[in-house]
XYZ file of C-alpha atoms in Angstrom:
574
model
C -17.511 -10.648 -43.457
C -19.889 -10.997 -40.820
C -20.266 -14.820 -41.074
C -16.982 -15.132 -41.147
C -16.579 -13.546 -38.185
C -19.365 -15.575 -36.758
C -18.108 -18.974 -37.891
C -15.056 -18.371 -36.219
C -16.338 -17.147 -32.713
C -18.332 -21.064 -32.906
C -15.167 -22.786 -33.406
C -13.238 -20.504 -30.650
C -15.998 -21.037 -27.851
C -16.069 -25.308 -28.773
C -15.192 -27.369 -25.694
C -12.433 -28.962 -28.019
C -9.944 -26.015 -28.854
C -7.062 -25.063 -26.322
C -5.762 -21.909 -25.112
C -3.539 -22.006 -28.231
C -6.295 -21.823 -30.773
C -8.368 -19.516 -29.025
C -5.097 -16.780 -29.323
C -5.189 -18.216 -33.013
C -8.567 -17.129 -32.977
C -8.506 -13.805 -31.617
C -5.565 -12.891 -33.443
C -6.957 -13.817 -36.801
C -10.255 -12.068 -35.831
C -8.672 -8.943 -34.938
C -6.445 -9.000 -38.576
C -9.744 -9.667 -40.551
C -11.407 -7.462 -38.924
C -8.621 -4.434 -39.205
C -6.352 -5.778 -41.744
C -3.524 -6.063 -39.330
C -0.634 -8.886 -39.140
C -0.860 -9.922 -35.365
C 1.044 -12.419 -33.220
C -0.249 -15.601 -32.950
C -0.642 -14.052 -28.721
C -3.033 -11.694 -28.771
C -2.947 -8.781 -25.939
C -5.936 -7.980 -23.624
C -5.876 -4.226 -24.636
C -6.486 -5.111 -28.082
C -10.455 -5.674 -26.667
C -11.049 -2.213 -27.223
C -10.289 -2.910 -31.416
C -13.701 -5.234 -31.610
C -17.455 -4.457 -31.619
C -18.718 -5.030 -28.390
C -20.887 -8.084 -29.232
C -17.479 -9.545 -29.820
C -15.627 -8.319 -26.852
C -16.614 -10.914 -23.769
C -15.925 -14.006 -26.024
C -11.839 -12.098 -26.862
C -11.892 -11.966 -22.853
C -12.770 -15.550 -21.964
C -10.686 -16.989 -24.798
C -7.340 -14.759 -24.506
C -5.048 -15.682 -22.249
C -3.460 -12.151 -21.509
C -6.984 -11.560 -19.932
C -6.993 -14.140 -17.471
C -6.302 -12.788 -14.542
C -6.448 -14.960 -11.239
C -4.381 -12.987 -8.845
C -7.747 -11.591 -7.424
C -10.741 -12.437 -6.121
C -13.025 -10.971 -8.903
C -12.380 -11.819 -12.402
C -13.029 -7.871 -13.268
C -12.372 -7.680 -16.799
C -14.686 -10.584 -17.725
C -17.785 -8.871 -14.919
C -17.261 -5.124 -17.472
C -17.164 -7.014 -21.008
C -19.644 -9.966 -19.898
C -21.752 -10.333 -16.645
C -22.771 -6.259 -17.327
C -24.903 -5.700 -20.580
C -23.312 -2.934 -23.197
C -25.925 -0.558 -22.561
C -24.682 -0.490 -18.915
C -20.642 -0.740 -19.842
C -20.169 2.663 -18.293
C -22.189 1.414 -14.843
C -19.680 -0.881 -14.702
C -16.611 1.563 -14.617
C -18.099 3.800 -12.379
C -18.874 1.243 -9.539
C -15.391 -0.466 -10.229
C -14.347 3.230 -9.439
C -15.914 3.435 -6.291
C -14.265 0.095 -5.231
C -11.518 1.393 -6.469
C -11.823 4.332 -3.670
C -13.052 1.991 -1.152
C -9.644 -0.367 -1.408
C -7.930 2.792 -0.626
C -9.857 3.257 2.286
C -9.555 -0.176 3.475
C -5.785 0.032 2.839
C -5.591 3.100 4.928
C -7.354 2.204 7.630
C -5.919 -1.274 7.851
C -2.528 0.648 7.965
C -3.080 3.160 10.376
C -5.866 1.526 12.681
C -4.212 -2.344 13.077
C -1.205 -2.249 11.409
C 0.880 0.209 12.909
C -0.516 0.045 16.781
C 0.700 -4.066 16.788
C 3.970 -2.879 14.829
C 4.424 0.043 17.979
C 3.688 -2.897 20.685
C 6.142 -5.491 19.231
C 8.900 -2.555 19.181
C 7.878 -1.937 22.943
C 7.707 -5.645 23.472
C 11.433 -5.714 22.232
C 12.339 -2.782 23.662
C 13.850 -1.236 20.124
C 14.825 2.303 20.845
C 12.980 5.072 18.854
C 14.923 5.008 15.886
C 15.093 1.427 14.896
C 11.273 1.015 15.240
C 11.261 4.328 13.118
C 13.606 2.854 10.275
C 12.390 -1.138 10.416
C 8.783 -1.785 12.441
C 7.232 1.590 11.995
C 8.468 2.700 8.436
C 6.465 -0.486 7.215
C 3.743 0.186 8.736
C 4.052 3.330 7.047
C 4.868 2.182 3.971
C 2.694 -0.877 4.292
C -0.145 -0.507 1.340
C 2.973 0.790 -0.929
C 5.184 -2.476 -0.074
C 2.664 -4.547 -0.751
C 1.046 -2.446 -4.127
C 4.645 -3.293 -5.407
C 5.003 -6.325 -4.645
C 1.976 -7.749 -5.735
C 2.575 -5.793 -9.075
C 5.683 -7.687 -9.346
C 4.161 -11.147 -8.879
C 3.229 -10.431 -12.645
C 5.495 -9.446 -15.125
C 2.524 -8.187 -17.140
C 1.491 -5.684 -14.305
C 5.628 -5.219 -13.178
C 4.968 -1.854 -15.003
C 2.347 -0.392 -11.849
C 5.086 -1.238 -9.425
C 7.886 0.856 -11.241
C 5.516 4.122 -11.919
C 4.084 3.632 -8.173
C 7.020 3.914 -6.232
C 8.456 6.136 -8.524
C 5.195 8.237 -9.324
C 5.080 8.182 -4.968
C 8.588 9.821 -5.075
C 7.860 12.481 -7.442
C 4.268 13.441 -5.440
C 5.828 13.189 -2.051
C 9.136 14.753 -2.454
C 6.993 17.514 -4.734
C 3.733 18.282 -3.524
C 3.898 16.971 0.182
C 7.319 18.514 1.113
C 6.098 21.900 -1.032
C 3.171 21.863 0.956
C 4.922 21.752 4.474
C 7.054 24.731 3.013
C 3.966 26.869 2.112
C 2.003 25.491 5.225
C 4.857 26.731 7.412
C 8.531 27.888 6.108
C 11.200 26.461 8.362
C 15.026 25.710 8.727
C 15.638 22.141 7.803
C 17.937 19.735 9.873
C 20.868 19.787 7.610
C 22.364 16.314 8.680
C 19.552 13.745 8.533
C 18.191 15.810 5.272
C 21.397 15.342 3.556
C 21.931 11.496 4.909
C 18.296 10.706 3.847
C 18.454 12.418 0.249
C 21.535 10.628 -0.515
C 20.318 7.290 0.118
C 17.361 8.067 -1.813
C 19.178 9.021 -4.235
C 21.304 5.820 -4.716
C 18.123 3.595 -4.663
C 16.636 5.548 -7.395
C 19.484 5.425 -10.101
C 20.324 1.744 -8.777
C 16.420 1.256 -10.385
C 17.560 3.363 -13.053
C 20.651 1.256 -13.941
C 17.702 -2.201 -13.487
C 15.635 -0.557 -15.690
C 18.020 0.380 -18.650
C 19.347 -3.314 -18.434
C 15.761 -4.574 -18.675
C 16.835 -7.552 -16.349
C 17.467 -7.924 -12.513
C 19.603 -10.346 -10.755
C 19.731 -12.006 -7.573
C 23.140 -10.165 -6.926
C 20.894 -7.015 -7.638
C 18.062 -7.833 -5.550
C 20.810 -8.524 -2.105
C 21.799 -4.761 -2.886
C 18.692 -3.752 -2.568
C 18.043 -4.815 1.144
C 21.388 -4.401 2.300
C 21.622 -0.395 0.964
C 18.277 -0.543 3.060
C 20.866 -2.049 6.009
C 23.068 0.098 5.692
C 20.687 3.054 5.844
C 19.377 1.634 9.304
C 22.563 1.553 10.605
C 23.825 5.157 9.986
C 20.462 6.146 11.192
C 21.476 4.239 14.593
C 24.967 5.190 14.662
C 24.392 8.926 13.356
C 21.748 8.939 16.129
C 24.241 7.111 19.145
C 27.087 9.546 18.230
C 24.468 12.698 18.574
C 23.484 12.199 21.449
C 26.461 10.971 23.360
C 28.178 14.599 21.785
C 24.846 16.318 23.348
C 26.041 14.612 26.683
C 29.072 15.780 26.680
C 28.969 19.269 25.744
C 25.733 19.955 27.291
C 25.202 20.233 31.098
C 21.702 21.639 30.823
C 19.198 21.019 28.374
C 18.100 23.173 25.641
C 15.549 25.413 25.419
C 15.610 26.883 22.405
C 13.875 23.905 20.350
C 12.772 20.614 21.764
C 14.825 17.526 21.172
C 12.102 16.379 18.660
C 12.820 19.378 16.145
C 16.847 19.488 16.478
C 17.556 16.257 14.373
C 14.750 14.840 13.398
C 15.901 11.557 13.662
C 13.227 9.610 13.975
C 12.435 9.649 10.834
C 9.366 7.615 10.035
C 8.088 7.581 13.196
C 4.089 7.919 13.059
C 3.196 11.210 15.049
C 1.030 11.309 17.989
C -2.188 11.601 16.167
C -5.690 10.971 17.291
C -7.088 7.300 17.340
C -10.747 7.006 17.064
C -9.912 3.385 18.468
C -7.882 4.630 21.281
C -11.003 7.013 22.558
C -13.770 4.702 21.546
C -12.209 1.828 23.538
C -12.380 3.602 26.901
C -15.491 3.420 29.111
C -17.711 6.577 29.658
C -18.115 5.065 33.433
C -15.542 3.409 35.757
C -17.886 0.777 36.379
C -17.716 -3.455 36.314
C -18.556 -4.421 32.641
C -20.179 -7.725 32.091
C -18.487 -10.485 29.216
C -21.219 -9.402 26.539
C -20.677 -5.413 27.308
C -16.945 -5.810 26.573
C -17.159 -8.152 23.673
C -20.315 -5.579 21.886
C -18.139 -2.478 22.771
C -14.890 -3.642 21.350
C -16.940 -4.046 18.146
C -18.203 -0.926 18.379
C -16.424 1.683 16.396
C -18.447 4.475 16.883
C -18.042 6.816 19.857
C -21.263 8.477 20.681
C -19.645 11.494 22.049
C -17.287 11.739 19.188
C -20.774 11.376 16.896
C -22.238 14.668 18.410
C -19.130 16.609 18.234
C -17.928 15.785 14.147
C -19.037 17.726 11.458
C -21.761 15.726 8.755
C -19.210 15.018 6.554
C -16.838 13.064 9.243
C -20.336 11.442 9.860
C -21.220 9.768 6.697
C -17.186 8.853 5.433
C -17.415 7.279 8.969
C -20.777 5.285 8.185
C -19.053 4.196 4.818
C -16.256 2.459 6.764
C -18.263 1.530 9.642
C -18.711 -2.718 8.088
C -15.288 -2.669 7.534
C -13.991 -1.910 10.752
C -16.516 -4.320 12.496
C -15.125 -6.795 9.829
C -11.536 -5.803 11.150
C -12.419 -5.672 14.848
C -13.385 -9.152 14.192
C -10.802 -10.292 12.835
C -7.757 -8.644 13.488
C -6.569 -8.002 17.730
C -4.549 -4.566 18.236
C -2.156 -4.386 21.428
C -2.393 -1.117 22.611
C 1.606 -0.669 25.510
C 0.472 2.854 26.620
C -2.882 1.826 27.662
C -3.229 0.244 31.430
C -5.004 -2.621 30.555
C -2.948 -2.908 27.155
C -6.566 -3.032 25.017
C -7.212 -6.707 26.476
C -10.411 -7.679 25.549
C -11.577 -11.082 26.807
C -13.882 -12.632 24.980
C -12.749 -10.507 21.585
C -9.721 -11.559 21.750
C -10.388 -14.952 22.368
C -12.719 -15.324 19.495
C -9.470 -13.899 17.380
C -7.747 -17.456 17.837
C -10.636 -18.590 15.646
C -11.360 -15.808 12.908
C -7.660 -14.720 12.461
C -6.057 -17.843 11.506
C -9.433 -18.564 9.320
C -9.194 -15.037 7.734
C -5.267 -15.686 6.949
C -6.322 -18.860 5.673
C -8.849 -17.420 2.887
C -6.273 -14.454 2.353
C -3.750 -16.969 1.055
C -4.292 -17.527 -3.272
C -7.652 -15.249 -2.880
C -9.201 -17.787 -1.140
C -7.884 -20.714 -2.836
C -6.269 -22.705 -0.082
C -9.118 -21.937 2.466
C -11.480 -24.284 -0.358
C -8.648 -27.312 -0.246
C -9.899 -30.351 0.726
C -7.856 -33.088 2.591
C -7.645 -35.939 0.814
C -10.781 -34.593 -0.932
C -13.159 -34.987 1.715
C -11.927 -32.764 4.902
C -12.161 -29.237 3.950
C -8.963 -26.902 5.027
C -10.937 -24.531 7.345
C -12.679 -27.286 9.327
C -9.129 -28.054 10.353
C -8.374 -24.688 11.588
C -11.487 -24.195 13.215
C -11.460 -27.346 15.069
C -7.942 -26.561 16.509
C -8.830 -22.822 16.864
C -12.311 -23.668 19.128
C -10.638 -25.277 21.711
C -7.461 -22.944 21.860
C -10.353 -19.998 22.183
C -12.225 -22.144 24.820
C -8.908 -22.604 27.211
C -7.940 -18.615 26.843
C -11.292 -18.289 27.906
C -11.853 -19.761 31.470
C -8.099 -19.383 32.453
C -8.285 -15.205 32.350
C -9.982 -12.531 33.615
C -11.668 -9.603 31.768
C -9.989 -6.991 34.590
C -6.719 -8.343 33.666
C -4.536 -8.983 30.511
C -2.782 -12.903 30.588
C 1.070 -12.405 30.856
C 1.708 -14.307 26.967
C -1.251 -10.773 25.895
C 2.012 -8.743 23.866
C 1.555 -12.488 21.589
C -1.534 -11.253 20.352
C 0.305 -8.294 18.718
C 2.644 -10.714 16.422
C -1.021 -12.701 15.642
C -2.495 -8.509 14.931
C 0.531 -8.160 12.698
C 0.692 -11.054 10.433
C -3.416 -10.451 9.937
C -3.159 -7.140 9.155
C -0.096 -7.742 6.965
C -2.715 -10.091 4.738
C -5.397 -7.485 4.830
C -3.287 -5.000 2.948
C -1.943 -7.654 1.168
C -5.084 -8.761 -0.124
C -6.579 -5.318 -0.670
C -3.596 -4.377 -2.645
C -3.336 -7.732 -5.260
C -7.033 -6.213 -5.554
C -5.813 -3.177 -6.474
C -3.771 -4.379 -8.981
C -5.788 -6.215 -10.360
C -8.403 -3.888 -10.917
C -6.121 -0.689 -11.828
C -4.983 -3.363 -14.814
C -8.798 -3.147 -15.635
C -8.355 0.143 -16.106
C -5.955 0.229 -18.076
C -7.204 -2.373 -20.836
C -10.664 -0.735 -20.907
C -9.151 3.116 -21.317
C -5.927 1.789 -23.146
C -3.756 3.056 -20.282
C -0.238 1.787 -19.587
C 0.516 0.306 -16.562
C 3.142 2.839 -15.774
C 0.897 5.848 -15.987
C -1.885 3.986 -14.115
C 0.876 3.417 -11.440
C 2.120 7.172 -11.166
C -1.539 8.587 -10.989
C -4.367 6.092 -9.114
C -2.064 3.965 -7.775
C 1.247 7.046 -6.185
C -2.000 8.835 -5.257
C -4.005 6.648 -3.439
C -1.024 5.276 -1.500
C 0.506 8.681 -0.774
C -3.033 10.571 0.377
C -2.067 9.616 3.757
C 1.744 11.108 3.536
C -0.040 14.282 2.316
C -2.503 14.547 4.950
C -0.219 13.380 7.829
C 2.954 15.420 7.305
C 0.547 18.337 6.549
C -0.978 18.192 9.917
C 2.540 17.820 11.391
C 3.756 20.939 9.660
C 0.318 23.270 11.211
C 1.001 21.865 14.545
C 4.362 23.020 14.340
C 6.734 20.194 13.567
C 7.762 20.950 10.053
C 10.800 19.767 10.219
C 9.616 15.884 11.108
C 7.088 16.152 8.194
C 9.770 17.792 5.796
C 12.204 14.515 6.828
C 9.665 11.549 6.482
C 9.108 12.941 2.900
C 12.856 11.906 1.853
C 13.261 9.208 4.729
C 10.059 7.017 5.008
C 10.008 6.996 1.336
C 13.314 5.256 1.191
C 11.735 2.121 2.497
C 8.933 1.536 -0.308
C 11.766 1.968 -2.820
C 14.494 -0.299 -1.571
C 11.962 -2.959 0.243
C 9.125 -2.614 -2.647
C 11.571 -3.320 -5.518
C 14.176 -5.776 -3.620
C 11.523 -7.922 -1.662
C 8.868 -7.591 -4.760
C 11.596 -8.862 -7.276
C 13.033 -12.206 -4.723
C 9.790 -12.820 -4.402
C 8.941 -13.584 -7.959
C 11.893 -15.411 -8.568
C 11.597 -19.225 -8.768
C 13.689 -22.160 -7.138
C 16.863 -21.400 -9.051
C 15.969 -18.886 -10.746
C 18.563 -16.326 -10.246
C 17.253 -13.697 -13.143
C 14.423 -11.920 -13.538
C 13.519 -10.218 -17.025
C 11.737 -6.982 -16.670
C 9.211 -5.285 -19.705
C 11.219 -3.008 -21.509
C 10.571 0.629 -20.736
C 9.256 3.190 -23.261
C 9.781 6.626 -23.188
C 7.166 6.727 -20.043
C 9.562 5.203 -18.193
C 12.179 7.291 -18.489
C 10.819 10.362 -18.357
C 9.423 9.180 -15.191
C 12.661 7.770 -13.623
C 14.015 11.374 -14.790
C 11.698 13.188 -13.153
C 12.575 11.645 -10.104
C 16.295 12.181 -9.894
C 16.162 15.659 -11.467
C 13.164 16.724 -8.062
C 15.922 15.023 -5.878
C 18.811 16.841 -7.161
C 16.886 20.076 -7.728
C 15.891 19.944 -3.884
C 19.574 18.651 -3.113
C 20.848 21.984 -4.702
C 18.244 24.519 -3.680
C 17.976 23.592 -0.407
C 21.867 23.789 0.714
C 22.111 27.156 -1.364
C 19.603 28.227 1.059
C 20.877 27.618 3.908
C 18.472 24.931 4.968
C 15.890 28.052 5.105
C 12.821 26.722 3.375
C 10.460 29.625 1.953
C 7.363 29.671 0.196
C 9.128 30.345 -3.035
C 10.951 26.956 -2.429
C 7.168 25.170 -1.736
C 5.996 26.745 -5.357
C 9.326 25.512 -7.270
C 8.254 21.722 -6.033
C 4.461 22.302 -6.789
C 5.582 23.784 -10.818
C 7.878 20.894 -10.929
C 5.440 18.186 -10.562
C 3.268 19.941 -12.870
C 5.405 20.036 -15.706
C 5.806 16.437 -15.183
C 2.884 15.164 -14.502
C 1.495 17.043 -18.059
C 4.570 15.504 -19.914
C 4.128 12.040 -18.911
C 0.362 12.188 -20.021
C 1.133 13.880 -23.153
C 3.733 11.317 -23.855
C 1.006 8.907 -22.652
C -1.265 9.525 -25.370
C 1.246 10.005 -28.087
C 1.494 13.984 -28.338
C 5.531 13.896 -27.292
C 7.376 10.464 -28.671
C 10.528 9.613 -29.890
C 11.619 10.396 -33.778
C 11.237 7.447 -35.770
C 14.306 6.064 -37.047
């Protein structure tokens, strides 16, 4: 049996057989070897079913394993660059990467993301609430929106958007909004809590109804962004007739609650939180810097006084993400409206008209395009870079480092569409290696998608609206859970599925969804209409008992998905 085997790993790995043969091959190895009928197309997950002298040669030669969304070929670096001995060095290092895309996802988000998203709503003067609903909700929603739709770009991995978002949903709308409720009981805003939950609630069972036909259309898709339209606009108009009532029937203002805690409308607005950015840009000294101080201290992300005063562990997560900031500083310029000189950094910024369009450029195809050469002779980048140098040069001797040029707020549309690829980037990576994952532990992409992937995306929901809720605002956190949530859903899926459709393609087929699926979906709709219920038969009151109902809720899911996961709960065999 063993030469058998061995004669036909020589044949697979010859120069002369296609892609064809080599699925041939594995799937007639793998039906020796078990006494299995197979498809003539063998799956990657099936790598686990082989000895592991066996296993690199199924990854090179199967096709399901190819995987060239990323940058790093992960599957074939665990089954072939690391020896067997070492296998489970390999998974815990692609763990801590794992961690560390997170971070960079995060901080991309919150540090570069949103700032240039705030200073092109100022720039355009968009009131409050539609830079909460549009600009500001994707910046919010940014690592999610991009998770999904770089899941979509592959049917096979379609599966991590689906139990993402929805896996998201269930965590925020269970543990988050439980938490604010334990954290601090409170009397919701009835209006905007019943406006948001409802629209939720349509984009969920309009995935629902997707899901059950296994197919999406274009038609679909349109509803998709224009329920999201339609949400922005009774957010505006709900907004413009409250406050022109207020007006009216009001001669004095109110003391009984600030403005901020009455409606709640501005839902997915970021809260005033501390920037280490903000602080660390600001001089110690009101004193003349010199062109090399200002460039060295805008890459600087660590304030010295901040250093002294943070506990050790602040210290060292802050030394793990101290290369990647530098490498964002560098590359990415943030417009900051409510500062006097508006961040305007001279020679920083004008070294961004050379390493932003060069870092979009490499962020395009991981990296693909950036290698292209003209003609094949004139590399790609040499192109940017010689039209980028002299662009920097100009900026350069026609400002002043005191004062910000008048055409500055542009630099916050360049900060935007750079940070946009970051978290692009970081999440195809993602992706890519939660799919990893899943072939080496035998995980579906669903249940990859509503554990690692919900929770790594929503960490910063739970830790944001948390803080909101112990500095007294529990009402703003409670509302962001149902309303900035809305977004991901309705933009993920929509934008994620027209993406992936072709010219003229006006269908797209979706993987059809086991009983993982659907108990997932359910879970979903029956936390929405369980808070729907108990929270008008309260009153809008919000107690702890409330908080605990949420928390037992996504407990019972989360252990039936993973027990349906690994087979314990299925469906009776017909």
């Amino acid at each position: 049996m063993l030469l058998n085997i061995t004669q036909w790993l020589v044949a697979a790995t010859s120069p002369s057989r296609g892609t064809d043969d080599s699925n041939l091959f594995v799937a007639t190895l793998i039906s020796e070897r078990y006494g299995k009928q197979t498809s003539r197309e063998a799956h990657c997950w099936e790598v686990g079913k082989l000895n592991a002298s066996l296993r690199c040669d199924f990854i090179r030669n199967t096709s399901d394993c190819h995987n060239t969304d990323g940058y790093v070929n992960y599957l074939e670096g665990a089954f072939c660059t690391f020896p067997t001995s070492l296998f489970p060095l390999a998974v815990f290092l692609y763990v801590l990467w794992l961690i560390y895309l997170f971070i960079i996802l995060a901080v991309t988000a919150e540090k570069f993301f949103c700032p240039n998203l705030s200073a092109i709503s100022h720039s355009l003067r968009l009131s409050h609430n539609v830079a909460g609903v549009t600009f500001l909700a994707f910046g919010n929603g940014a690592p999610d929106v991009f998770s999904a739709v770089a899941a979509f770009s592959d049917s096979r991995t379609a599966g991590l958007a689906i139990g993402a978002l929805f896996g998201a949903g269930v965590f925020v709308t269970t543990v988050v909004a439980g938490g604010i409720t334990l954290v601090k009981p409170f009397t919701a805003a009835s209006r905007p809590f019943l406006r948001d939950i409802v629209f939720y609630m349509a984009a969920i069972f309009l995935t629902f109804y997707v899901l059950y036909k296994g197919s999406v259309c274009l038609a679909e898709v349109l509803v998709y962004l224009l329920l999201y339209l339609a949400y922005v606009l009774v957010v505006v108009l709900s907004t413009w007739i409250y406050q022109r009532n207020r007006q009216r029937l009001l001669s004095v203002p109110s003391l009984e609650e600030p403005e901020l805690l009455t409606e709640s409308e501005d839902v997915g607005v970021p809260t005033p939180q501390s920037s280490e950015f903000g602080d660390e840009y600001q001089p110690l000294l009101p004193m003349q810097q010199s062109t090399c101080q200002i460039f060295f201290q805008g890459l600087n992300p660590v304030n010295s006084r901040k250093w002294r005063q943070k506990p050790w562990h602040w210290r060292v997560f802050k030394v793990v993400k101290v290369p990647l900031e530098i490498l964002l500083l560098l590359t990415v310029p943030v417009v900051d409206p409510d500062k006097e000189d508006k961040n305007w950094q001279r020679p920083l910024n004008c070294l961004h008209l050379i390493t932003s369009p060069l870092l979009c450029l490499f962020s395009l195809n991981s990296g693909s395009y950036g290698l292209y050469l003209i003609q094949g002779v004139f590399p790609i980048w040499a192109v940017i870079l010689l039209c980028g140098t002299p662009l920097s040069v100009i900026v350069f001797f026609t400002t002043k480092n005191e004062e910000p040029p008048k055409y500055h707020c542009l630099y916050s549309f360049l900060g935007f569409v750079v940070s946009a690829l970051w978290i692009s980037a970081s999440a195809t990576e993602v992706v890519s290696l939660l799919r990893t994952f899943g072939v080496i532990f035998r995980l579906s992409n669903t249940v990859l998608g509503l554990t690692l992937l919900a929770w790594g995306n929503s960490i910063g929901d739970f830790v944001s609206d948390l803080t909101l809720a112990r500095q007294g605002y529990p009402r703003m956190a409670f509302s962001a859970c149902f309303g900035g949530i809305i977004f991901n859903v309705l933009i993920g899926v929509g934008l994620g599925c027209l993406l992936q459709m072709g010219p003229g393609q006006t269908v797209l087929q979706l993987e059809p969804q086991g009983l993982l699926g659907w108990i997932l979906a359910g879970s979903l709709g029956i936390s929405l209409v369980f808070s729907l219920i108990s929270v008008t038969a309260q009153c809008f009151h919000l107690r702890c008992g409330y908080g605990v109902a949420l928390f037992f809720l996504y407990v019972l899911f989360l252990t039936v998905a993973l027990l349906t996961e690994f087979g314990v709960i299925r469906l009776p065999a017909n």
